[in-house]
Amino acid sequence: HVQLVESGGGSVQAGGSLRLSCVRSGSLPNWYCMGWFRQAPGKEREGIAAIGKDGSISYADSVKGRFTISQDNAKNTVYLQVNSLKPEDTAMYACAADFRGGYCHRSRDDYEYWGQGTQVTVS
């Protein structure tokens, strides 16, 4: 069983930055895709970034140039650096993991495992 635990959210002023972390339990599989999603009240869940074991990375247009996804496999952790935050970035941010293969892209939505999320509020 895989567990994902996010941290790093908080309340910041517009223009501020945060570093979100997603720690994954268990050993690394031969293939994986890790994604970051966000969902604001009353809005659909949005896939905003994804990173594969091969280092492939993709971003949603809404965050491109402001958010950066990275990984530290020694720590089983995926990060999301969020810069130049805007009020419209306010949402619950969650990470997800999939080990079944296929493609790894921020548009992918069928992940096996999901974290509980961490709240980001921008005022």
Short mmCIF file of C-alpha atoms in Angstrom, two decimals, residues 16-70:
data_model
loop_
_atom_site.label_atom_id
_atom_site.label_comp_id
_atom_site.label_asym_id
_atom_site.label_seq_id
_atom_site.Cartn_x
_atom_site.Cartn_y
_atom_site.Cartn_z
CA GLY A 16 4.59 35.16 -2.63
CA SER A 17 6.01 31.65 -2.87
CA LEU A 18 5.61 28.28 -1.26
CA ARG A 19 7.29 24.91 -1.62
CA LEU A 20 4.90 21.99 -1.50
CA SER A 21 6.22 18.51 -0.71
CA CYS A 22 4.76 15.07 -1.35
CA VAL A 23 6.43 12.20 0.46
CA ARG A 24 5.75 8.75 -0.95
CA SER A 25 5.99 5.62 1.18
CA GLY A 26 7.49 2.40 -0.13
CA SER A 27 10.26 1.63 -2.59
CA LEU A 28 10.50 3.07 -6.07
CA PRO A 29 8.80 1.01 -8.78
CA ASN A 30 10.23 0.47 -12.24
CA TRP A 31 7.87 3.05 -13.70
CA TYR A 32 5.94 5.83 -12.10
CA CYS A 33 4.22 9.09 -12.79
CA MET A 34 3.74 11.68 -10.06
CA GLY A 35 1.26 14.49 -10.50
CA TRP A 36 0.13 17.60 -8.70
CA PHE A 37 -3.51 18.65 -8.81
CA ARG A 38 -5.50 21.47 -7.34
CA GLN A 39 -9.16 22.08 -6.71
CA ALA A 40 -10.79 25.30 -5.66
CA PRO A 41 -14.30 25.41 -4.13
CA GLY A 42 -16.92 25.10 -6.84
CA LYS A 43 -14.37 24.30 -9.53
CA GLU A 44 -13.22 21.11 -11.22
CA ARG A 45 -9.99 19.43 -10.26
CA GLU A 46 -7.11 20.62 -12.42
CA GLY A 47 -3.96 18.68 -13.18
CA ILE A 48 -1.20 21.26 -13.03
CA ALA A 49 2.08 19.34 -13.24
CA ALA A 50 3.47 15.86 -13.69
CA ILE A 51 6.89 14.23 -13.57
CA GLY A 52 7.90 10.77 -14.68
CA LYS A 53 10.70 8.45 -13.62
CA ASP A 54 12.48 9.35 -16.85
CA GLY A 55 12.40 13.00 -15.80
CA SER A 56 9.72 14.03 -18.28
CA ILE A 57 7.81 17.07 -17.06
CA SER A 58 4.64 18.80 -18.14
CA TYR A 59 2.66 21.79 -16.84
CA ALA A 60 -0.73 23.30 -17.29
CA ASP A 61 -0.70 26.62 -19.12
CA SER A 62 -2.17 28.28 -16.04
CA VAL A 63 1.01 27.63 -14.02
CA LYS A 64 3.73 27.40 -16.67
CA GLY A 65 6.61 29.69 -15.85
CA ARG A 66 5.53 30.12 -12.21
CA PHE A 67 5.44 26.58 -10.82
CA THR A 68 8.25 24.02 -10.91
CA ILE A 69 7.92 20.29 -10.24
CA SER A 70 10.98 18.32 -9.13
#
